[in-house]
CSV table of C-alpha atoms in Angstrom, one decimal:
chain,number,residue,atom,x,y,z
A,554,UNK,CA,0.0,0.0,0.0
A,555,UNK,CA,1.1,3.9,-0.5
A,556,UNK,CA,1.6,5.9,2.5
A,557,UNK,CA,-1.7,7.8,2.4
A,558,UNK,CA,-3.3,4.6,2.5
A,559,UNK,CA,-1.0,3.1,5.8
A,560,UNK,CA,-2.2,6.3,7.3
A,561,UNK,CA,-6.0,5.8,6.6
A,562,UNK,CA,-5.5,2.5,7.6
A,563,UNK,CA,-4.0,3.1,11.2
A,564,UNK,CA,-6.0,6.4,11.6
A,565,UNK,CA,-2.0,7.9,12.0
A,566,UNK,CA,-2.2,11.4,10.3
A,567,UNK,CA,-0.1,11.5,7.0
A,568,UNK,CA,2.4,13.8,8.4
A,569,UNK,CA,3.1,11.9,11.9
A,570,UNK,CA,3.6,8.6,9.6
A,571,UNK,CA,6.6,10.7,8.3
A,572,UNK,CA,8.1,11.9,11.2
A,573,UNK,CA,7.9,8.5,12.4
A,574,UNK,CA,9.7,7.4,9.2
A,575,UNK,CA,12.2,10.3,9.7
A,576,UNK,CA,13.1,9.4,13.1
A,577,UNK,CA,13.2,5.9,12.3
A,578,UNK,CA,10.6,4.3,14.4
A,579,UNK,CA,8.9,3.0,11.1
A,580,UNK,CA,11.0,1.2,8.8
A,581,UNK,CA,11.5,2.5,5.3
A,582,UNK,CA,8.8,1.0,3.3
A,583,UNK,CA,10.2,-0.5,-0.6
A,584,UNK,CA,11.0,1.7,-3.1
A,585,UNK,CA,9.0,1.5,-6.2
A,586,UNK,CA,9.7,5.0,-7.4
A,587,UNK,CA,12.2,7.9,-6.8
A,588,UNK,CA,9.3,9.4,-5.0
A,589,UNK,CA,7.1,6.5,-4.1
A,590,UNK,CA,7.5,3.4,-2.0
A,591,UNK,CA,5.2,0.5,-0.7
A,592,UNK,CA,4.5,-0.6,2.8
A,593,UNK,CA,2.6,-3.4,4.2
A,594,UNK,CA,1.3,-5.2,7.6
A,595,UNK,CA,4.5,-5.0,9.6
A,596,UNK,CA,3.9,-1.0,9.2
A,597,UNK,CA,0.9,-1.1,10.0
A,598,UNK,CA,1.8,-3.0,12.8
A,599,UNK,CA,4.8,-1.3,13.9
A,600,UNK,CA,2.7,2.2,13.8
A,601,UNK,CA,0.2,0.2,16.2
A,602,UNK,CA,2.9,-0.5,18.2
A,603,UNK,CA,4.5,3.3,18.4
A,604,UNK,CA,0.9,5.0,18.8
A,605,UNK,CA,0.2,3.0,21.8
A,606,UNK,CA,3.8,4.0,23.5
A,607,UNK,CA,3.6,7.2,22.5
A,608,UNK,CA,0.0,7.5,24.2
A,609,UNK,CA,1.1,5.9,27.4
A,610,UNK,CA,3.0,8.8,27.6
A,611,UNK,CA,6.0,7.8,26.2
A,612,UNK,CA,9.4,10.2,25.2
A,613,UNK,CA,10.9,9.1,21.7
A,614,UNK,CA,14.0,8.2,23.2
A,615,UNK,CA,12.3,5.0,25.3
A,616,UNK,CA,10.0,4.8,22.1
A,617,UNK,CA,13.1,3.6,20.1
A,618,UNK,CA,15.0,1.3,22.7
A,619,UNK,CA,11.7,-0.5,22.6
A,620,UNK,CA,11.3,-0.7,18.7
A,621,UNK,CA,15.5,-1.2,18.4
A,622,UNK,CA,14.9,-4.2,20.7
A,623,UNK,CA,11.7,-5.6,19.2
A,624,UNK,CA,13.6,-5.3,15.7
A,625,UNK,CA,16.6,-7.0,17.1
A,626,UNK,CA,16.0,-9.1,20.5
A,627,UNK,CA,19.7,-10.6,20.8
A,628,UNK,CA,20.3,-13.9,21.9
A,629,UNK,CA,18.3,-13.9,25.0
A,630,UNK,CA,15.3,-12.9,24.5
A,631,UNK,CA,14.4,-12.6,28.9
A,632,UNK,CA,17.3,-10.1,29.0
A,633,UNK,CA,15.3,-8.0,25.7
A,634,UNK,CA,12.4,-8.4,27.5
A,635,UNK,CA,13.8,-7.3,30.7
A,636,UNK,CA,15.2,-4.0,28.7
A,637,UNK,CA,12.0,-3.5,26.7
A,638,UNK,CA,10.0,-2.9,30.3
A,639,UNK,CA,12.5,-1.1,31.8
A,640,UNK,CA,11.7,1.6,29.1
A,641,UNK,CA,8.3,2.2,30.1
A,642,UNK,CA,7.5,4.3,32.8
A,643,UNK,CA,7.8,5.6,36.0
A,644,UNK,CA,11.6,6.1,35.3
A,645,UNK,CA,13.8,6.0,38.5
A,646,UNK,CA,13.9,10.2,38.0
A,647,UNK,CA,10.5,9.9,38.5
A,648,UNK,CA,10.4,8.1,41.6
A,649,UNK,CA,12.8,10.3,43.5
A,650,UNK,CA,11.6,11.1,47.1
A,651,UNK,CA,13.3,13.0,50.0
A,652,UNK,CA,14.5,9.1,51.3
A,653,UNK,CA,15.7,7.5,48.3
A,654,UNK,CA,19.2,7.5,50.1
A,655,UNK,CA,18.7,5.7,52.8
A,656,UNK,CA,16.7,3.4,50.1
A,657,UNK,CA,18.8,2.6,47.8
A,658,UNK,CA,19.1,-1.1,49.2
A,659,UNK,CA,15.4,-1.5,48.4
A,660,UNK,CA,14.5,-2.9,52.0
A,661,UNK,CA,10.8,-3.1,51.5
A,662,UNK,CA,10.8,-4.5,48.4
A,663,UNK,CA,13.5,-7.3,49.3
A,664,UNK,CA,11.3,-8.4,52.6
A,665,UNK,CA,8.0,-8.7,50.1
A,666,UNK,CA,9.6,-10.8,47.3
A,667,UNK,CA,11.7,-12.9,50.0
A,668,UNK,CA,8.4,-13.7,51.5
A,669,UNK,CA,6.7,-14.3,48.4
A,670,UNK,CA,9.8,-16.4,47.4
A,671,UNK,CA,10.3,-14.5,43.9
A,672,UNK,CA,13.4,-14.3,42.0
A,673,UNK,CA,14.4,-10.6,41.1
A,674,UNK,CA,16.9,-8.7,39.4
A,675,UNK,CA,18.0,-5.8,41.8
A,676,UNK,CA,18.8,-3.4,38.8
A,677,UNK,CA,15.1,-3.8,37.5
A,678,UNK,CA,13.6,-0.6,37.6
A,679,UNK,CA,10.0,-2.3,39.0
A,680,UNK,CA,11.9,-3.0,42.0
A,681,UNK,CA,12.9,0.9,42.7
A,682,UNK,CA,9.2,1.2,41.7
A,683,UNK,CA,7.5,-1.0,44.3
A,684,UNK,CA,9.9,0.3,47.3
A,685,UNK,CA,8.4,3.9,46.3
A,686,UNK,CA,5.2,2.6,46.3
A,687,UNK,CA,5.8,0.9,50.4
A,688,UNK,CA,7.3,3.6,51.0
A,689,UNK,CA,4.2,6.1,50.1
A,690,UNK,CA,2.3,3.4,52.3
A,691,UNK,CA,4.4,3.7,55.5
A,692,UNK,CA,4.5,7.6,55.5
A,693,UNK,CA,0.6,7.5,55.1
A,694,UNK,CA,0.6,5.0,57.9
A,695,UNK,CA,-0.2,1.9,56.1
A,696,UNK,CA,1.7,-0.9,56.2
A,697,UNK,CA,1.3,-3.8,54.0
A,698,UNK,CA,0.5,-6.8,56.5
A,699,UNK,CA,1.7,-10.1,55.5
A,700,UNK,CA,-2.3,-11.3,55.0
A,701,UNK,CA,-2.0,-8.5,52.2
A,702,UNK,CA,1.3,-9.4,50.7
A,703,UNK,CA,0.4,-13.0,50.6
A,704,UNK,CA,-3.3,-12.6,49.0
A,705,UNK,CA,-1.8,-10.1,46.6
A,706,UNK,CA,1.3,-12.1,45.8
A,707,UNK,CA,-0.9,-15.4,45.1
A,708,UNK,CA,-3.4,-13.6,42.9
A,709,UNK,CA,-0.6,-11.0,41.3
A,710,UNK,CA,0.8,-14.4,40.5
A,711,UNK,CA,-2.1,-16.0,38.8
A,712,UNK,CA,-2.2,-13.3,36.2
A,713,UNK,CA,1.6,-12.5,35.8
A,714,UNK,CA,1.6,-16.5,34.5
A,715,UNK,CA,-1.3,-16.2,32.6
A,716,UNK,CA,0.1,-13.0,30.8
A,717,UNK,CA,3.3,-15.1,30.0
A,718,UNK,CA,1.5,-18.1,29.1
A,719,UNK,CA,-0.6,-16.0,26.2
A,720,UNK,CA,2.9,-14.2,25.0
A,721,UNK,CA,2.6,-15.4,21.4
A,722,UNK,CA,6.4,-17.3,20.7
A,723,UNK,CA,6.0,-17.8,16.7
A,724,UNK,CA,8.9,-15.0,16.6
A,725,UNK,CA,10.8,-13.3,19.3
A,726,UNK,CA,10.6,-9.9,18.0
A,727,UNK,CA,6.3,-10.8,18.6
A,728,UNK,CA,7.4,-12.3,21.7
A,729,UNK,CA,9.1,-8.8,22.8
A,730,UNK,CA,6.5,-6.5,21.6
A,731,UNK,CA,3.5,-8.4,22.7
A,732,UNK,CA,5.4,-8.2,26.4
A,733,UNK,CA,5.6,-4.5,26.2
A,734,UNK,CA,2.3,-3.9,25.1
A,735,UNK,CA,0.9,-6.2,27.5
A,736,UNK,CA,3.0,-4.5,30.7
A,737,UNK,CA,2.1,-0.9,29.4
A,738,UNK,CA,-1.4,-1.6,28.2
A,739,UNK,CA,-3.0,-4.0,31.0
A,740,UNK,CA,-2.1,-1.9,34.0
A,741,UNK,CA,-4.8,0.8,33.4
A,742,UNK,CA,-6.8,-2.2,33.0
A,743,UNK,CA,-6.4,-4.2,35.7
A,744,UNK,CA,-6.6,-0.9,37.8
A,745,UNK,CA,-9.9,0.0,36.7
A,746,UNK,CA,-11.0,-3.4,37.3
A,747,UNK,CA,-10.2,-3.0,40.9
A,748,UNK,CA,-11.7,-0.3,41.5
A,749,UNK,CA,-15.2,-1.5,39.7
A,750,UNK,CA,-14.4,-4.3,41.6
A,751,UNK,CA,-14.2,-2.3,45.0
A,752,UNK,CA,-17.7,-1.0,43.6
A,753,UNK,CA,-19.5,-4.2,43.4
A,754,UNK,CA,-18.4,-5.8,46.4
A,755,UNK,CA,-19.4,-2.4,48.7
A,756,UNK,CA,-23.0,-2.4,46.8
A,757,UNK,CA,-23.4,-5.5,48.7
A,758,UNK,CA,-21.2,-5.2,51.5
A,759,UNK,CA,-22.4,-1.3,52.6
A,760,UNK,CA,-25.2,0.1,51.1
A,761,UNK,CA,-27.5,1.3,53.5
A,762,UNK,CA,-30.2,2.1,50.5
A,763,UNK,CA,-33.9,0.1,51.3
A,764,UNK,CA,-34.1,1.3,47.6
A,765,UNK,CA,-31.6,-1.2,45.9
A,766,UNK,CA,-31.7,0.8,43.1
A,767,UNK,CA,-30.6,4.3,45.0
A,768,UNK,CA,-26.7,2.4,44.6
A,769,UNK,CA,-26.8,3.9,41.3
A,770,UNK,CA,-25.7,0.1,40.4
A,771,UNK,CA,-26.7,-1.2,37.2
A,772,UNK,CA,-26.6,-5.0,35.8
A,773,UNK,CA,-29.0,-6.1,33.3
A,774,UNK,CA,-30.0,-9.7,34.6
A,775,UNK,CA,-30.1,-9.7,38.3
A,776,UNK,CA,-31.4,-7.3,41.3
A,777,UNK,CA,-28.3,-6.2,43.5
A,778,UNK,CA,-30.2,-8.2,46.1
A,779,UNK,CA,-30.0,-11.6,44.6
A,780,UNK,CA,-26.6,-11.8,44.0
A,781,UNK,CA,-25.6,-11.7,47.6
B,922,UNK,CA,1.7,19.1,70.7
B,923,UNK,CA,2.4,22.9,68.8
B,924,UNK,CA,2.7,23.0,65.5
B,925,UNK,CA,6.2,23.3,65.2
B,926,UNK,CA,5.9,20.0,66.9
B,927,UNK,CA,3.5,18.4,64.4
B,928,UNK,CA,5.7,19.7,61.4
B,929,UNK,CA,8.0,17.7,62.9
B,930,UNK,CA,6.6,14.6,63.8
B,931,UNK,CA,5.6,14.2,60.3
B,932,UNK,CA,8.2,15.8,58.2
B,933,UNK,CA,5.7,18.3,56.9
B,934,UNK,CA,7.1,21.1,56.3
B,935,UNK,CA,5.8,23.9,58.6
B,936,UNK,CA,5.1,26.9,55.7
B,937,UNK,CA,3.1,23.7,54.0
B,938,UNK,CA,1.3,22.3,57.5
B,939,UNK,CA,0.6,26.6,57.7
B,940,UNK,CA,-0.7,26.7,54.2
B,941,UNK,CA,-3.2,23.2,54.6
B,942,UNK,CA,-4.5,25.2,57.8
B,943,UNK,CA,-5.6,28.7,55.1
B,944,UNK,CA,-6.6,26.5,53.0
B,945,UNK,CA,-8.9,23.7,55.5
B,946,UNK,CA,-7.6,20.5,54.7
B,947,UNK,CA,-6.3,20.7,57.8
B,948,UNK,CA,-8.9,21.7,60.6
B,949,UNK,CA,-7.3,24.2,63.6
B,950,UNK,CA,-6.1,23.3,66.3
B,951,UNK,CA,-7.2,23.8,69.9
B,952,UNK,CA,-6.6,27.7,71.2
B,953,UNK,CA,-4.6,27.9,73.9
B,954,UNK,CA,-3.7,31.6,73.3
B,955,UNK,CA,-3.9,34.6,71.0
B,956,UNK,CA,-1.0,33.3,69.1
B,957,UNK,CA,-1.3,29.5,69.9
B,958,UNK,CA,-2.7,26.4,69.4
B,959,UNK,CA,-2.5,22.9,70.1
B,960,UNK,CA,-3.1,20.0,67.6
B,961,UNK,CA,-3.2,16.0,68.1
B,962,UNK,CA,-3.3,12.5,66.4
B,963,UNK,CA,-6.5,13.3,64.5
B,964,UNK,CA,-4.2,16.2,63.0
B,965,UNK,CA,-1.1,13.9,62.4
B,966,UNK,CA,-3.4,11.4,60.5
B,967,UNK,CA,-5.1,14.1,58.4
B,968,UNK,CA,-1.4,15.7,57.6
B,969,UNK,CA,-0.8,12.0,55.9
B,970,UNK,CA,-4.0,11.5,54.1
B,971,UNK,CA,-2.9,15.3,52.7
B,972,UNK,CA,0.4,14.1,51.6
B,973,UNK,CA,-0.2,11.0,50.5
B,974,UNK,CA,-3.3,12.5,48.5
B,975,UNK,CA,-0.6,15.2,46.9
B,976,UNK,CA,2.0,12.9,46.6
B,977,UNK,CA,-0.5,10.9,44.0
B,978,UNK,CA,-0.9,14.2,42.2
B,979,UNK,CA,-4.2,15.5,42.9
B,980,UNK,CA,-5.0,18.7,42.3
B,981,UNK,CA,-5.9,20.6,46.0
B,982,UNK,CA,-9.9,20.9,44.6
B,983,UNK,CA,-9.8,17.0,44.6
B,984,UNK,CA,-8.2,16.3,47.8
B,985,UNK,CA,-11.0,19.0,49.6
B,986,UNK,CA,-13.7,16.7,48.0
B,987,UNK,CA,-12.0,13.7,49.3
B,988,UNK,CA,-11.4,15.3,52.6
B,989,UNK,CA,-15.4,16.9,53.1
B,990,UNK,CA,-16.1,13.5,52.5
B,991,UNK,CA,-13.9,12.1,55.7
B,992,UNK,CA,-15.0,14.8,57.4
B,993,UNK,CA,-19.0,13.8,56.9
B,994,UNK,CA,-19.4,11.1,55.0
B,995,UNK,CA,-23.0,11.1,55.8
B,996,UNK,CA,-25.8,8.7,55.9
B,997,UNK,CA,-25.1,6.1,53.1
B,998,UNK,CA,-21.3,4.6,53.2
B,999,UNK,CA,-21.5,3.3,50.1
B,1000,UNK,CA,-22.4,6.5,47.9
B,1001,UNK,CA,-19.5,8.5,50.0
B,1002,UNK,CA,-16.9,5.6,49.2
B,1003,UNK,CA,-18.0,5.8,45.8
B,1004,UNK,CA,-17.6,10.0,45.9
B,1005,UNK,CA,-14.4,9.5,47.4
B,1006,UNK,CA,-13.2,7.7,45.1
B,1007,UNK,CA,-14.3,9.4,41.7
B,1008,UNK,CA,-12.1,12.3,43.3
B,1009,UNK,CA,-8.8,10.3,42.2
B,1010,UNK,CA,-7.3,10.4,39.0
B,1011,UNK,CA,-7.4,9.0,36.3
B,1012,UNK,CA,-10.2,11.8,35.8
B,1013,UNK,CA,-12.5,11.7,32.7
B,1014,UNK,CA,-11.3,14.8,30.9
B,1015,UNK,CA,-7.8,13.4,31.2
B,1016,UNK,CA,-9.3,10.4,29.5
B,1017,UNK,CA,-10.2,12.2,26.2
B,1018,UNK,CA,-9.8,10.5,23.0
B,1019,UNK,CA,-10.5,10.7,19.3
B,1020,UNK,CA,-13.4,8.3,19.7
B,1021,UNK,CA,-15.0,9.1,22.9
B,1022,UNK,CA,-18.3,10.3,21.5
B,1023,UNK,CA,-18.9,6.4,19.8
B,1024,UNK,CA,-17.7,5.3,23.4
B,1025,UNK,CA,-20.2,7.4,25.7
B,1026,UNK,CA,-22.0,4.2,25.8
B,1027,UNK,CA,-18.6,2.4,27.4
B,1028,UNK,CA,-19.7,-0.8,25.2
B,1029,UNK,CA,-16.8,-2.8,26.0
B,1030,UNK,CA,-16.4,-2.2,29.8
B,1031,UNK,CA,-20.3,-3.2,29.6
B,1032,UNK,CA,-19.5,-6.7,28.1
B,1033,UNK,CA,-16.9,-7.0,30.1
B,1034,UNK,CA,-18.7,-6.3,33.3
B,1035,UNK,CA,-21.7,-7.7,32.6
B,1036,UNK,CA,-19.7,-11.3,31.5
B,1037,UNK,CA,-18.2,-11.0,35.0
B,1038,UNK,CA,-21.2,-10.7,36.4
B,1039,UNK,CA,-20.5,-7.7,38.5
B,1040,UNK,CA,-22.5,-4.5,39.3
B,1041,UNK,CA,-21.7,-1.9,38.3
B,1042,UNK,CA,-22.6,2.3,38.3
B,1043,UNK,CA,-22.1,3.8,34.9
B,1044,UNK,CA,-21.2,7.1,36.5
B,1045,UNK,CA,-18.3,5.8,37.9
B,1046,UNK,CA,-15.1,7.2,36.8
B,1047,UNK,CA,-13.7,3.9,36.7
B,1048,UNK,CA,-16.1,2.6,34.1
B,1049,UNK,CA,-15.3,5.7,31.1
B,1050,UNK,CA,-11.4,4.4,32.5
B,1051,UNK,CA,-11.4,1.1,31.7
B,1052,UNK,CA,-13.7,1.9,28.2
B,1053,UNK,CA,-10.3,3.9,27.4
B,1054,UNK,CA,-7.9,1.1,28.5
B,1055,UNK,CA,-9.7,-1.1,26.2
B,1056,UNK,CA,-9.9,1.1,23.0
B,1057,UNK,CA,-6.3,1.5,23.8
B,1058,UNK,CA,-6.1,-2.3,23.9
B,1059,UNK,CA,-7.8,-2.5,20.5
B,1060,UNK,CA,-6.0,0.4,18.9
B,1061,UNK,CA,-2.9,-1.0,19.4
B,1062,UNK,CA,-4.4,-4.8,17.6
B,1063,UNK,CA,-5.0,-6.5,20.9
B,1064,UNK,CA,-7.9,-7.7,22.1
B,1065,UNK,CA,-8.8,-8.9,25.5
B,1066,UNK,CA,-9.6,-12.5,25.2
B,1067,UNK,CA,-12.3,-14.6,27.3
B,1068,UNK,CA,-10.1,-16.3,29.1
B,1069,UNK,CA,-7.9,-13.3,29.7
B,1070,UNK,CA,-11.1,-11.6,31.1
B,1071,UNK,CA,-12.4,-14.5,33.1
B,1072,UNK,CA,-8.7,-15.2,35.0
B,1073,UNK,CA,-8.0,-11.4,35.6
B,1074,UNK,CA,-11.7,-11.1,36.7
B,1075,UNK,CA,-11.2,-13.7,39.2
B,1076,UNK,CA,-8.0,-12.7,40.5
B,1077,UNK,CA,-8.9,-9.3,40.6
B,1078,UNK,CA,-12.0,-9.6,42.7
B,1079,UNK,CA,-10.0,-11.7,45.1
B,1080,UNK,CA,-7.6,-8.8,45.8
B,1081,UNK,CA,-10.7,-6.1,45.9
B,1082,UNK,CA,-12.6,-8.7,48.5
B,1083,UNK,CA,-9.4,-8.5,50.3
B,1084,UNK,CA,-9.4,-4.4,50.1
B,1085,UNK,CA,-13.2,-4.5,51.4
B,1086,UNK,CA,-12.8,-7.2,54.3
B,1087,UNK,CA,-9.4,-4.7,55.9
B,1088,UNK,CA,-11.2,-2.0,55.6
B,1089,UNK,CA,-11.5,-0.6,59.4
B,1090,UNK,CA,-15.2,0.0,60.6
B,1091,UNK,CA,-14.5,1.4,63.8
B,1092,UNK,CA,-15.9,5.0,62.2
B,1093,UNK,CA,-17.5,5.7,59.0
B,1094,UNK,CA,-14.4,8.4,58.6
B,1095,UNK,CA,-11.7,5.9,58.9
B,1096,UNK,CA,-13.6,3.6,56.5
B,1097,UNK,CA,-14.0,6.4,53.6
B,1098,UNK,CA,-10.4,7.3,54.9
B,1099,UNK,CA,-8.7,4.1,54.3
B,1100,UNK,CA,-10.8,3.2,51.2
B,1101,UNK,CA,-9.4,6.5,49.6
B,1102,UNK,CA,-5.6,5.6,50.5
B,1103,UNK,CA,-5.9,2.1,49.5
B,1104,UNK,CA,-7.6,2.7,46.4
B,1105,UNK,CA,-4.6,5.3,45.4
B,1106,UNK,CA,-1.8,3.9,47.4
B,1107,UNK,CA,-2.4,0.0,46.4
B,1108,UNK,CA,-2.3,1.0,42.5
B,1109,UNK,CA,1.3,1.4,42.0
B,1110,UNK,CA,2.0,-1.3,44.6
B,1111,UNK,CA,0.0,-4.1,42.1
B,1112,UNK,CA,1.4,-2.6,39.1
B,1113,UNK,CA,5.2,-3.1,40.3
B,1114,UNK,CA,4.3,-6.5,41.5
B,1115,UNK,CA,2.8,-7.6,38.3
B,1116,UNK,CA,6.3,-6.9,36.7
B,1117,UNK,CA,8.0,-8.6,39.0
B,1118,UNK,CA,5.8,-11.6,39.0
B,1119,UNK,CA,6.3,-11.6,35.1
B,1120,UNK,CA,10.1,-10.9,35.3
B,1121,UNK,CA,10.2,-14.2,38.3
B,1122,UNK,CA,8.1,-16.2,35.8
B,1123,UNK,CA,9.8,-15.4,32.9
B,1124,UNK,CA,13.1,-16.1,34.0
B,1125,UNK,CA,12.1,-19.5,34.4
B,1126,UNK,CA,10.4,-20.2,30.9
B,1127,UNK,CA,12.6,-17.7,28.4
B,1128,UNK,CA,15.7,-17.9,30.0
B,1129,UNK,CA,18.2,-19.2,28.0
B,1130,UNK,CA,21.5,-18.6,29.7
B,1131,UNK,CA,23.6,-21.7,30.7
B,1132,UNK,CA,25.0,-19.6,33.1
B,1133,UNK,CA,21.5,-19.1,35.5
B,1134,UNK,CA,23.7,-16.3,37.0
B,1135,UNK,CA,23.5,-14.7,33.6
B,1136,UNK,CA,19.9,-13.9,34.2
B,1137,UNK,CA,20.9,-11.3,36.6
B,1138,UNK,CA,18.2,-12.7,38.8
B,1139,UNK,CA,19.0,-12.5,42.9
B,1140,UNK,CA,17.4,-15.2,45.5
B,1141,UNK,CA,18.6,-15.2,49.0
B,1142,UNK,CA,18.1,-18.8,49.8
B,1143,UNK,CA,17.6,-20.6,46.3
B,1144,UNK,CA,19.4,-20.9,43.2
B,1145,UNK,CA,17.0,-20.1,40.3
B,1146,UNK,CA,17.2,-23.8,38.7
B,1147,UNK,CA,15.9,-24.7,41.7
B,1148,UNK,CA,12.5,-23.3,41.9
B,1149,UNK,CA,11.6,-24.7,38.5
């Protein structure tokens, strides 16, 4: 196909298709003209790919390790996947706080994956991430107890296997770019589900209403009341 | 304690403990002068909800909401946890997209709901949030599958029943209180854990290192053959 049509296609306006080409994060398509060329699915593919970074708030720079590495994986493919997710946010600059000194061992984080018995690499930026995030919890006087650790650990588990298990492995660059998109792209979904989750299991637990329907809650085939 | 003394204990600074006093979302302390006053725990815990509310980047307006609502949360629990937590971001305007008018009717979170079974309030912010996560989905050629839906669905609710059954009920303040902090603290918490949980599991399956070392995996007690 011509470029105007890759454009319609991916709804990418005409002249962000060639900035993407300029900057490299499309591939060049072939050249059937001094002028012209023709591209084909793995454009349309690869633009899929860059639109969704680039609307997760992505800068250019992280945008092309990922596309470098789905491109060319290397040997090991856990170690490209390891450096695909590290370039999606939050960066380590990003989760500076007025302690980070005194947490640079990652204390927090260590105790909750010993516990949970999880291998990690130190030098993975999730880890910095998830002592910023128990840290954020102690100074608002929460602590995770280990009840919460556990339950979240078991069912964090369940669907960090099943995400693996559904990586498609007919290619490894596939194999890298379905892990990114799936890291960058499920976490706004899984934390919406929560919270509509939060939602349906108050209705039951704490309305107050004698009017089931002053919960506001809506589900086509059953009464709040008769699901509890 | 003064509030020099209460900037202190909680490593507010004072100019900001000042400035949450001008602006209420921090109620006064007790006169003991002209010039001074005396503040307590109630004022220490409200200093943390502020931070930790500020430190998630909400905009002061939001935090007042979620803070009237601690303050009174009134007569129905259920409708002031749900006002609470429509004060947190994501919020719908930062949620705009190209396709949001053909969306207003958020027909995928609906199917996706309504195969869970779960009730749901279409008003809630969470629902027009996860409609956006799942155009993003599509947009970017993925699609969530069954399956996918059914096993995050299940694990999902397991950690919200969790959330609900912690949640302290000594007051109907501390409730809304805690349900606000866990809904915003627990987010970034789950997120990290879900990479780490990949980055344990895939370790084990994509590794392909003869050196396990090479991995750049750490484990106190285990060797990472081992917990194949």
């Amino acid at each position: 196909m011509r470029i105007s049509e890759l454009a319609a296609r991916t709804g990418v306006p005409l002249a962000t298709v060639k900035y993407y080409l300029r900057e490299e994060l499309l591939m060049p398509g072939r050249a059937t003209s001094a002028t012209q060329a023709q591209y084909d699915d793995a454009h349309v593919r690869r633009l899929g790919l860059v639109r969704a970074l680039a609307g997760q708030g992505l800068p250019l720079d992280k945008i092309k390790v990922v596309v470098a590495l789905v491109e060319d994986p290397g040997e090991d493919l856990f170690v490209a996947l390891g450096k695909a997710v590290m370039a999606l946010p939050p960066y380590p600059g990003s989760l500076s706080g007025a302690d980070d000194s005194a947490d640079a061992e990652y204390p927090r984080t260590r105790a909750l994956l010993e516990r949970l018995g999880q291998l990690y690499d130190p030098r993975f930026t999730a880890v910095a991430q998830l002592e910023r995030a128990l840290a954020a919890l102690d100074s608002a006087g929460l602590t995770m107890s280990d009840r919460r650790i556990d339950v979240y650990g078991e069912h964090i588990r369940g669907i960090a296997d099943l995400d693996v298990d559904l990586l498609p492995t007919t290619s490894r660059q596939e194999t890298v770019e379905a892990a990114v998109l799936g890291t960058a792209l499920y976490e706004p979904v899984l934390a919406a589900m929560r919270r509509l989750a939060h939602q349906h299991r108050a209705a039951r637990t704490f309305s107050t209403a004698a009017d089931p329907g002053s919960s506001g809650c809506t589900q086509p085939d059953r009464h709040p009341q008769e699901t509890q």
